[in-house]
Short mmCIF file of N, CA and C in Angstrom, two decimals:
data_model
loop_
_atom_site.label_atom_id
_atom_site.label_comp_id
_atom_site.label_asym_id
_atom_site.label_seq_id
_atom_site.Cartn_x
_atom_site.Cartn_y
_atom_site.Cartn_z
N UNK A 1 158.10 -65.18 -146.40
CA UNK A 1 158.64 -67.04 -145.88
C UNK A 1 157.99 -67.76 -146.00
N UNK A 2 158.32 -69.37 -146.40
CA UNK A 2 157.02 -70.43 -146.42
C UNK A 2 157.52 -70.87 -145.73
N UNK A 3 156.27 -71.56 -145.06
CA UNK A 3 156.22 -72.33 -143.59
C UNK A 3 155.66 -73.01 -144.14
N UNK A 4 155.57 -74.62 -143.42
CA UNK A 4 154.95 -75.78 -143.57
C UNK A 4 153.82 -76.46 -142.02
N UNK A 5 152.46 -75.90 -142.61
CA UNK A 5 152.06 -76.60 -141.99
C UNK A 5 152.51 -77.95 -140.83
N UNK A 6 152.15 -77.80 -139.31
CA UNK A 6 152.51 -79.08 -138.02
C UNK A 6 150.94 -79.61 -137.75
N UNK A 7 150.46 -78.30 -137.90
CA UNK A 7 149.26 -78.94 -137.33
C UNK A 7 148.09 -77.63 -137.95
N UNK A 8 146.80 -78.09 -138.11
CA UNK A 8 145.20 -77.13 -138.54
C UNK A 8 145.18 -76.01 -136.80
N UNK A 9 145.66 -75.15 -138.50
CA UNK A 9 145.54 -73.54 -137.29
C UNK A 9 143.99 -72.77 -138.87
N UNK A 10 143.80 -71.74 -137.02
CA UNK A 10 142.48 -71.66 -137.41
C UNK A 10 142.68 -70.21 -138.70
N UNK A 11 143.61 -69.41 -138.73
CA UNK A 11 143.61 -68.00 -139.07
C UNK A 11 144.91 -68.74 -140.37
N UNK A 12 145.98 -69.72 -140.35
CA UNK A 12 146.69 -70.18 -141.22
C UNK A 12 146.23 -70.57 -142.36
N UNK A 13 145.74 -71.93 -142.19
CA UNK A 13 145.62 -73.35 -142.98
C UNK A 13 145.03 -74.46 -142.05
N UNK A 14 145.72 -75.55 -143.16
CA UNK A 14 145.61 -77.20 -142.43
C UNK A 14 147.24 -77.94 -142.25
N UNK A 15 146.74 -79.30 -141.79
CA UNK A 15 148.24 -79.26 -141.85
C UNK A 15 148.00 -79.84 -142.87
N UNK A 16 150.18 -79.48 -143.02
CA UNK A 16 150.17 -80.27 -144.72
C UNK A 16 150.32 -78.70 -145.62
N UNK A 17 149.92 -77.46 -145.25
CA UNK A 17 149.23 -77.00 -146.19
C UNK A 17 150.60 -75.47 -146.61
N UNK A 18 150.82 -75.30 -147.30
CA UNK A 18 152.83 -74.13 -147.47
C UNK A 18 151.95 -73.50 -147.58
N UNK A 19 152.12 -72.16 -145.88
CA UNK A 19 151.54 -70.64 -146.35
C UNK A 19 152.59 -69.28 -146.01
N UNK A 20 152.81 -68.65 -147.01
CA UNK A 20 153.45 -67.38 -146.97
C UNK A 20 153.32 -66.19 -145.27
N UNK A 21 153.66 -66.53 -144.51
CA UNK A 21 153.84 -65.89 -143.24
C UNK A 21 155.22 -64.71 -143.91
N UNK A 22 155.35 -63.94 -143.12
CA UNK A 22 156.51 -62.36 -142.50
C UNK A 22 157.53 -62.88 -142.14
N UNK A 23 158.59 -62.27 -141.93
CA UNK A 23 159.30 -63.12 -141.30
C UNK A 23 159.22 -63.29 -140.29
N UNK A 24 158.92 -61.86 -139.84
CA UNK A 24 158.54 -61.82 -137.54
C UNK A 24 157.66 -63.33 -137.18
N UNK A 25 156.42 -62.87 -137.73
CA UNK A 25 155.52 -63.17 -137.13
C UNK A 25 156.41 -65.31 -137.51
N UNK A 26 156.84 -65.46 -138.69
CA UNK A 26 156.65 -67.06 -138.20
C UNK A 26 158.29 -67.45 -137.09
N UNK A 27 159.21 -66.03 -137.23
CA UNK A 27 160.19 -66.62 -136.54
C UNK A 27 159.65 -66.42 -134.90
N UNK A 28 159.13 -65.29 -134.29
CA UNK A 28 158.61 -65.34 -133.16
C UNK A 28 157.06 -65.64 -132.63
N UNK A 29 156.81 -66.61 -134.16
CA UNK A 29 155.09 -66.90 -133.29
C UNK A 29 155.47 -68.43 -133.95
N UNK A 30 155.32 -68.25 -134.80
CA UNK A 30 155.18 -70.11 -135.75
C UNK A 30 155.91 -71.31 -135.48
N UNK A 31 157.09 -71.01 -135.61
CA UNK A 31 158.01 -71.23 -135.01
C UNK A 31 158.70 -72.43 -134.17
N UNK A 32 158.47 -70.94 -133.14
CA UNK A 32 158.17 -71.91 -131.32
C UNK A 32 157.24 -72.10 -130.57
N UNK A 33 156.49 -71.53 -131.57
CA UNK A 33 155.24 -72.66 -130.73
C UNK A 33 154.79 -73.72 -131.74
N UNK A 34 155.70 -74.41 -132.49
CA UNK A 34 155.88 -75.73 -133.24
C UNK A 34 154.42 -75.88 -134.23
N UNK A 35 153.79 -74.89 -134.28
CA UNK A 35 153.34 -74.85 -135.50
C UNK A 35 153.30 -74.89 -136.12
N UNK A 36 154.07 -74.79 -137.33
CA UNK A 36 154.17 -75.18 -138.33
C UNK A 36 156.74 -74.93 -138.72
N UNK A 37 157.49 -75.40 -140.30
CA UNK A 37 158.48 -75.18 -139.81
C UNK A 37 158.80 -74.57 -140.88
N UNK A 38 160.48 -74.61 -141.18
CA UNK A 38 160.25 -73.58 -142.51
C UNK A 38 160.39 -74.95 -143.57
N UNK A 39 160.52 -73.94 -145.02
CA UNK A 39 159.77 -74.46 -146.01
C UNK A 39 161.40 -75.27 -146.79
N UNK A 40 162.24 -74.89 -146.40
CA UNK A 40 163.12 -75.90 -146.36
C UNK A 40 162.87 -77.68 -147.32
N UNK A 41 164.52 -77.47 -149.07
CA UNK A 41 164.65 -78.79 -149.75
C UNK A 41 164.08 -79.86 -149.23
N UNK A 42 164.75 -80.10 -148.06
CA UNK A 42 164.16 -81.27 -146.86
C UNK A 42 163.01 -81.50 -146.87
N UNK A 43 161.76 -80.12 -145.98
CA UNK A 43 161.33 -81.12 -145.31
C UNK A 43 160.32 -80.91 -146.36
N UNK A 44 160.27 -80.38 -147.58
CA UNK A 44 159.87 -80.09 -148.41
C UNK A 44 159.51 -81.97 -149.22
N UNK A 45 160.25 -81.99 -148.84
CA UNK A 45 160.73 -83.57 -150.18
C UNK A 45 159.95 -84.35 -148.31
N UNK A 46 160.15 -84.29 -147.71
CA UNK A 46 159.96 -85.37 -145.98
C UNK A 46 158.37 -84.89 -146.34
N UNK A 47 157.25 -83.65 -146.57
CA UNK A 47 155.64 -83.20 -146.73
C UNK A 47 155.92 -84.41 -148.19
N UNK A 48 156.55 -84.43 -149.26
CA UNK A 48 155.21 -84.90 -149.82
C UNK A 48 155.72 -86.96 -150.07
N UNK A 49 156.78 -87.06 -149.30
CA UNK A 49 156.48 -88.23 -149.09
C UNK A 49 155.74 -88.61 -148.25
N UNK A 50 155.51 -88.41 -147.04
CA UNK A 50 154.35 -87.86 -145.65
C UNK A 50 152.75 -88.36 -146.04
N UNK A 51 152.40 -87.12 -147.38
CA UNK A 51 151.41 -87.57 -147.96
C UNK A 51 151.48 -88.38 -149.09
N UNK A 52 152.35 -88.89 -149.47
CA UNK A 52 152.02 -90.23 -150.35
C UNK A 52 151.62 -91.55 -149.56
N UNK A 53 152.32 -91.37 -148.16
CA UNK A 53 152.61 -92.67 -147.77
C UNK A 53 150.96 -92.01 -147.40
N UNK A 54 150.30 -91.34 -146.90
CA UNK A 54 148.74 -90.97 -146.56
C UNK A 54 147.88 -91.58 -147.59
N UNK A 55 147.73 -91.53 -148.27
CA UNK A 55 146.68 -91.65 -149.41
C UNK A 55 147.40 -92.82 -149.86
N UNK A 56 148.56 -94.05 -149.82
CA UNK A 56 149.10 -94.77 -149.51
C UNK A 56 147.62 -95.71 -148.97
N UNK A 57 147.67 -95.55 -147.51
CA UNK A 57 147.40 -95.69 -146.23
C UNK A 57 145.74 -95.78 -146.99
N UNK A 58 145.55 -94.93 -147.21
CA UNK A 58 144.20 -93.93 -147.21
C UNK A 58 143.36 -95.34 -148.67
N UNK A 59 144.02 -95.65 -149.54
CA UNK A 59 143.84 -96.48 -149.80
C UNK A 59 143.45 -97.60 -150.17
N UNK A 60 144.81 -98.36 -149.37
CA UNK A 60 144.24 -99.75 -148.59
C UNK A 60 143.32 -99.67 -147.76
N UNK A 61 142.98 -98.78 -147.04
CA UNK A 61 141.89 -99.19 -146.45
C UNK A 61 140.57 -99.01 -146.77
N UNK A 62 140.63 -98.41 -147.86
CA UNK A 62 139.37 -98.41 -148.67
C UNK A 62 139.54 -99.56 -149.37
N UNK A 63 140.56 -100.76 -149.46
CA UNK A 63 140.04 -101.41 -151.01
C UNK A 63 139.08 -102.42 -149.67
N UNK A 64 139.89 -101.85 -148.07
CA UNK A 64 139.74 -103.74 -146.92
C UNK A 64 138.02 -103.17 -147.00
N UNK A 65 137.92 -101.73 -146.33
CA UNK A 65 136.47 -101.99 -146.84
C UNK A 65 135.57 -102.25 -147.65
N UNK A 66 136.24 -102.46 -149.03
CA UNK A 66 135.02 -102.79 -150.04
C UNK A 66 134.78 -104.63 -150.22
N UNK A 67 136.47 -104.87 -150.31
CA UNK A 67 136.35 -106.63 -149.54
C UNK A 67 134.98 -107.38 -148.22
N UNK A 68 135.87 -106.33 -146.99
CA UNK A 68 134.31 -106.35 -145.91
C UNK A 68 133.22 -106.32 -146.52
N UNK A 69 132.31 -105.51 -146.79
CA UNK A 69 130.75 -105.28 -147.44
C UNK A 69 131.65 -105.93 -149.29
N UNK A 70 131.95 -106.92 -149.45
CA UNK A 70 131.50 -108.06 -150.82
C UNK A 70 131.42 -109.19 -149.46
N UNK A 71 132.16 -109.96 -148.35
CA UNK A 71 131.99 -110.53 -147.50
C UNK A 71 130.90 -110.75 -147.06
N UNK A 72 130.50 -109.39 -146.22
CA UNK A 72 128.52 -109.16 -145.61
C UNK A 72 127.72 -109.77 -146.68
N UNK A 73 128.19 -109.21 -147.74
CA UNK A 73 126.61 -108.76 -149.00
C UNK A 73 125.58 -110.37 -148.39
N UNK A 74 126.32 -110.90 -148.80
CA UNK A 74 125.32 -112.66 -148.92
C UNK A 74 125.50 -113.15 -147.97
N UNK A 75 125.92 -112.49 -145.93
CA UNK A 75 125.69 -113.79 -145.02
C UNK A 75 123.98 -113.00 -144.21
N UNK A 76 123.61 -113.98 -143.80
CA UNK A 76 122.82 -113.21 -142.80
C UNK A 76 123.45 -113.48 -141.61
N UNK A 77 122.66 -113.43 -140.18
CA UNK A 77 122.61 -113.09 -138.99
C UNK A 77 121.38 -112.97 -138.15
N UNK A 78 122.08 -114.60 -137.17
CA UNK A 78 119.62 -114.18 -136.60
C UNK A 78 120.33 -113.82 -135.30
N UNK A 79 119.88 -113.36 -134.85
CA UNK A 79 120.04 -112.57 -133.58
C UNK A 79 118.19 -112.95 -132.82
N UNK A 80 118.26 -113.94 -131.55
CA UNK A 80 117.02 -113.94 -130.70
C UNK A 80 117.49 -113.78 -129.64
N UNK A 81 115.96 -113.15 -129.30
CA UNK A 81 115.16 -112.07 -128.17
C UNK A 81 114.32 -113.24 -127.34
N UNK A 82 114.06 -112.82 -126.56
CA UNK A 82 112.46 -113.85 -126.15
C UNK A 82 111.14 -113.41 -125.96
N UNK A 83 109.90 -114.06 -126.49
CA UNK A 83 109.03 -113.49 -126.82
C UNK A 83 108.65 -112.97 -125.22
N UNK A 84 107.04 -112.24 -125.81
CA UNK A 84 106.37 -112.01 -124.57
C UNK A 84 104.87 -112.67 -124.87
N UNK A 85 103.69 -112.37 -124.29
CA UNK A 85 102.68 -112.09 -124.61
C UNK A 85 102.25 -112.01 -126.20
N UNK A 86 101.38 -113.21 -125.78
CA UNK A 86 101.16 -113.30 -127.94
C UNK A 86 102.31 -113.57 -128.84
N UNK A 87 102.90 -113.26 -128.51
CA UNK A 87 104.00 -113.78 -129.86
C UNK A 87 105.03 -112.98 -130.11
N UNK A 88 104.81 -111.23 -129.04
CA UNK A 88 105.25 -110.56 -129.75
C UNK A 88 107.14 -110.24 -128.93
N UNK A 89 107.90 -109.77 -129.34
CA UNK A 89 109.30 -109.58 -129.42
C UNK A 89 109.37 -108.83 -127.75
N UNK A 90 109.97 -109.25 -126.66
CA UNK A 90 109.91 -108.95 -125.62
C UNK A 90 111.50 -108.26 -125.67
N UNK A 91 111.09 -106.69 -125.83
CA UNK A 91 112.75 -105.88 -126.27
C UNK A 91 112.86 -105.76 -127.34
N UNK A 92 114.31 -105.14 -127.22
CA UNK A 92 114.45 -105.21 -129.13
C UNK A 92 115.94 -105.04 -128.94
N UNK A 93 116.49 -105.32 -130.67
CA UNK A 93 117.30 -105.86 -130.70
C UNK A 93 117.99 -104.70 -130.98
N UNK A 94 119.58 -104.55 -130.16
CA UNK A 94 120.08 -103.17 -130.60
C UNK A 94 121.50 -102.94 -131.60
N UNK A 95 122.48 -102.24 -131.91
CA UNK A 95 123.31 -102.01 -133.07
C UNK A 95 124.47 -103.51 -132.34
N UNK A 96 125.30 -103.62 -130.92
CA UNK A 96 125.67 -104.20 -130.25
C UNK A 96 125.66 -105.71 -130.44
N UNK A 97 123.91 -106.45 -130.02
CA UNK A 97 123.69 -107.55 -130.09
C UNK A 97 123.98 -108.63 -131.19
N UNK A 98 123.71 -107.57 -133.21
CA UNK A 98 124.16 -107.81 -133.96
C UNK A 98 125.14 -107.58 -133.84
N UNK A 99 126.07 -106.40 -133.77
CA UNK A 99 127.86 -106.26 -133.58
C UNK A 99 128.00 -108.27 -132.87
N UNK A 100 127.83 -108.36 -131.73
CA UNK A 100 128.11 -109.57 -131.29
C UNK A 100 127.62 -110.77 -132.19
N UNK A 101 126.51 -110.74 -132.39
CA UNK A 101 125.79 -112.23 -133.32
C UNK A 101 127.13 -112.68 -134.56
N UNK A 102 127.34 -110.86 -134.76
CA UNK A 102 128.16 -111.39 -136.22
C UNK A 102 129.34 -111.76 -135.98
N UNK A 103 130.16 -111.81 -134.90
CA UNK A 103 131.23 -112.05 -134.29
C UNK A 103 131.27 -113.44 -134.09
N UNK A 104 130.46 -114.20 -133.67
CA UNK A 104 130.07 -115.16 -133.03
C UNK A 104 129.62 -116.65 -134.67
N UNK A 105 128.46 -116.07 -134.76
CA UNK A 105 128.27 -116.55 -136.48
C UNK A 105 129.27 -117.13 -137.73
N UNK A 106 130.08 -115.83 -138.12
CA UNK A 106 131.18 -115.52 -139.38
C UNK A 106 132.14 -114.99 -138.69
N UNK A 107 132.82 -114.80 -137.45
CA UNK A 107 133.57 -114.43 -136.78
C UNK A 107 134.20 -113.18 -137.94
N UNK A 108 133.50 -112.48 -138.35
CA UNK A 108 133.68 -110.75 -139.11
C UNK A 108 133.44 -109.78 -137.59
N UNK A 109 134.49 -109.60 -137.46
CA UNK A 109 134.30 -108.12 -136.18
C UNK A 109 133.72 -106.79 -137.06
N UNK A 110 132.54 -106.55 -136.40
CA UNK A 110 132.59 -105.02 -136.71
C UNK A 110 131.38 -104.58 -135.05
N UNK A 111 132.39 -103.16 -135.73
CA UNK A 111 132.79 -102.36 -134.65
C UNK A 111 130.59 -101.65 -134.26
N UNK A 112 130.46 -101.95 -133.30
CA UNK A 112 128.94 -101.94 -132.99
C UNK A 112 128.38 -99.51 -133.53
N UNK A 113 129.80 -99.10 -133.79
CA UNK A 113 129.10 -97.84 -133.68
C UNK A 113 129.49 -97.95 -134.97
N UNK A 114 129.04 -99.07 -135.86
CA UNK A 114 129.00 -98.12 -137.29
C UNK A 114 128.08 -98.67 -138.05
N UNK A 115 127.04 -99.68 -137.03
CA UNK A 115 125.79 -100.33 -137.55
C UNK A 115 125.58 -99.17 -137.89
N UNK A 116 123.77 -98.72 -138.66
CA UNK A 116 123.01 -98.05 -139.03
C UNK A 116 122.14 -98.08 -137.82
N UNK A 117 121.32 -98.17 -137.63
CA UNK A 117 119.90 -98.91 -137.37
C UNK A 117 119.31 -97.48 -137.23
N UNK A 118 117.76 -97.78 -137.85
CA UNK A 118 116.91 -96.53 -137.91
C UNK A 118 116.25 -96.61 -136.86
N UNK A 119 115.78 -97.01 -136.45
CA UNK A 119 115.23 -97.99 -134.66
C UNK A 119 115.34 -98.92 -134.23
N UNK A 120 115.20 -99.08 -133.71
CA UNK A 120 115.20 -100.72 -132.53
C UNK A 120 114.41 -101.86 -133.19
N UNK A 121 115.13 -102.66 -133.53
CA UNK A 121 114.84 -103.62 -134.17
C UNK A 121 114.10 -104.94 -133.15
N UNK A 122 112.24 -104.20 -132.94
CA UNK A 122 110.98 -104.79 -131.86
C UNK A 122 110.77 -106.34 -132.67
N UNK A 123 110.64 -106.23 -133.08
CA UNK A 123 110.17 -107.83 -134.26
C UNK A 123 110.47 -108.69 -135.06
N UNK A 124 109.41 -109.83 -134.68
CA UNK A 124 110.88 -110.63 -135.11
C UNK A 124 109.97 -110.70 -137.28
N UNK A 125 111.01 -111.07 -137.44
CA UNK A 125 111.31 -110.64 -138.66
C UNK A 125 112.74 -111.01 -139.62
N UNK A 126 112.68 -110.21 -140.92
CA UNK A 126 114.16 -110.00 -141.32
C UNK A 126 114.07 -108.81 -141.66
N UNK A 127 115.43 -108.35 -141.20
CA UNK A 127 115.99 -107.22 -141.47
C UNK A 127 116.82 -106.74 -142.29
N UNK A 128 116.76 -105.71 -143.51
CA UNK A 128 118.73 -105.21 -143.70
C UNK A 128 118.55 -104.15 -142.70
N UNK A 129 120.02 -104.00 -142.55
CA UNK A 129 121.12 -103.51 -141.67
C UNK A 129 121.99 -102.42 -142.55
N UNK A 130 122.65 -101.66 -142.88
CA UNK A 130 123.38 -100.69 -143.14
C UNK A 130 124.43 -100.80 -141.98
N UNK A 131 125.84 -101.16 -142.88
CA UNK A 131 126.71 -100.83 -141.64
C UNK A 131 127.38 -100.18 -142.92
N UNK A 132 127.95 -98.80 -141.78
CA UNK A 132 129.36 -97.54 -142.78
C UNK A 132 130.40 -97.86 -142.20
N UNK A 133 130.99 -98.88 -143.57
CA UNK A 133 132.63 -99.04 -142.60
C UNK A 133 133.41 -98.33 -143.63
N UNK A 134 133.51 -97.61 -144.55
CA UNK A 134 134.24 -96.19 -145.03
C UNK A 134 133.29 -94.95 -145.49
N UNK A 135 133.86 -94.54 -145.52
CA UNK A 135 133.12 -92.78 -144.80
C UNK A 135 133.03 -92.41 -147.32
N UNK A 136 133.55 -93.75 -147.81
CA UNK A 136 132.69 -94.42 -149.01
C UNK A 136 132.15 -95.61 -149.26
N UNK A 137 132.43 -96.89 -148.39
CA UNK A 137 131.59 -97.53 -147.99
C UNK A 137 130.88 -98.15 -147.34
N UNK A 138 128.77 -98.78 -147.82
CA UNK A 138 127.84 -99.21 -147.09
C UNK A 138 127.70 -100.42 -147.70
N UNK A 139 128.01 -101.33 -146.50
CA UNK A 139 126.93 -102.37 -146.89
C UNK A 139 126.16 -102.46 -146.07
N UNK A 140 125.06 -104.08 -146.77
CA UNK A 140 124.03 -104.27 -146.39
C UNK A 140 124.12 -105.55 -146.06
N UNK A 141 123.48 -105.86 -144.08
CA UNK A 141 123.26 -107.15 -143.81
C UNK A 141 122.19 -107.20 -143.20
N UNK A 142 122.22 -109.00 -143.24
CA UNK A 142 120.42 -109.22 -143.56
C UNK A 142 120.39 -109.48 -141.85
N UNK A 143 119.88 -109.55 -141.77
CA UNK A 143 119.43 -109.09 -139.86
C UNK A 143 118.32 -110.02 -139.32
N UNK A 144 118.58 -111.51 -139.27
CA UNK A 144 116.99 -112.35 -138.71
C UNK A 144 117.17 -112.67 -137.46
N UNK A 145 115.49 -111.33 -136.66
CA UNK A 145 115.20 -111.78 -135.04
C UNK A 145 114.10 -112.89 -134.94
N UNK A 146 114.92 -113.84 -134.91
CA UNK A 146 114.21 -115.20 -134.11
C UNK A 146 113.66 -115.44 -132.57
N UNK A 147 112.77 -116.05 -132.05
CA UNK A 147 111.99 -116.04 -130.94
C UNK A 147 113.38 -117.25 -130.40
N UNK A 148 113.97 -116.53 -128.90
CA UNK A 148 114.36 -117.73 -128.18
C UNK A 148 113.38 -118.69 -127.21
#
């Protein structure tokens, strides 16, 4: 019996896969637990439409990420921190502060989790920071740390 999986199942396959299962296993385990549905013509068509919709959404998200990356590249974000003794920075700049400054200065919202810092910025100057907008798109944002 052919079955379309509705969720990932360790021994059977991933969501959306069409598998072959024995009649008893399908009727007694897969169908009652709603792990999958029978692969009728209607269900196969629904699966095809669902996959096409997912592909379309993924493509739109990729295009949006590329557009945001193109918008971020030329921008510079200025972050102010206090200076301690001898002109040294007091504290450090975190990804949360960079995201907040980007929103205030350029009205671009970036999730702080997407900003990739090797380490917190602990001195004054200009830095290139990677922003991972999508699994395939990474933008570089210039962050200038100045004394407040």
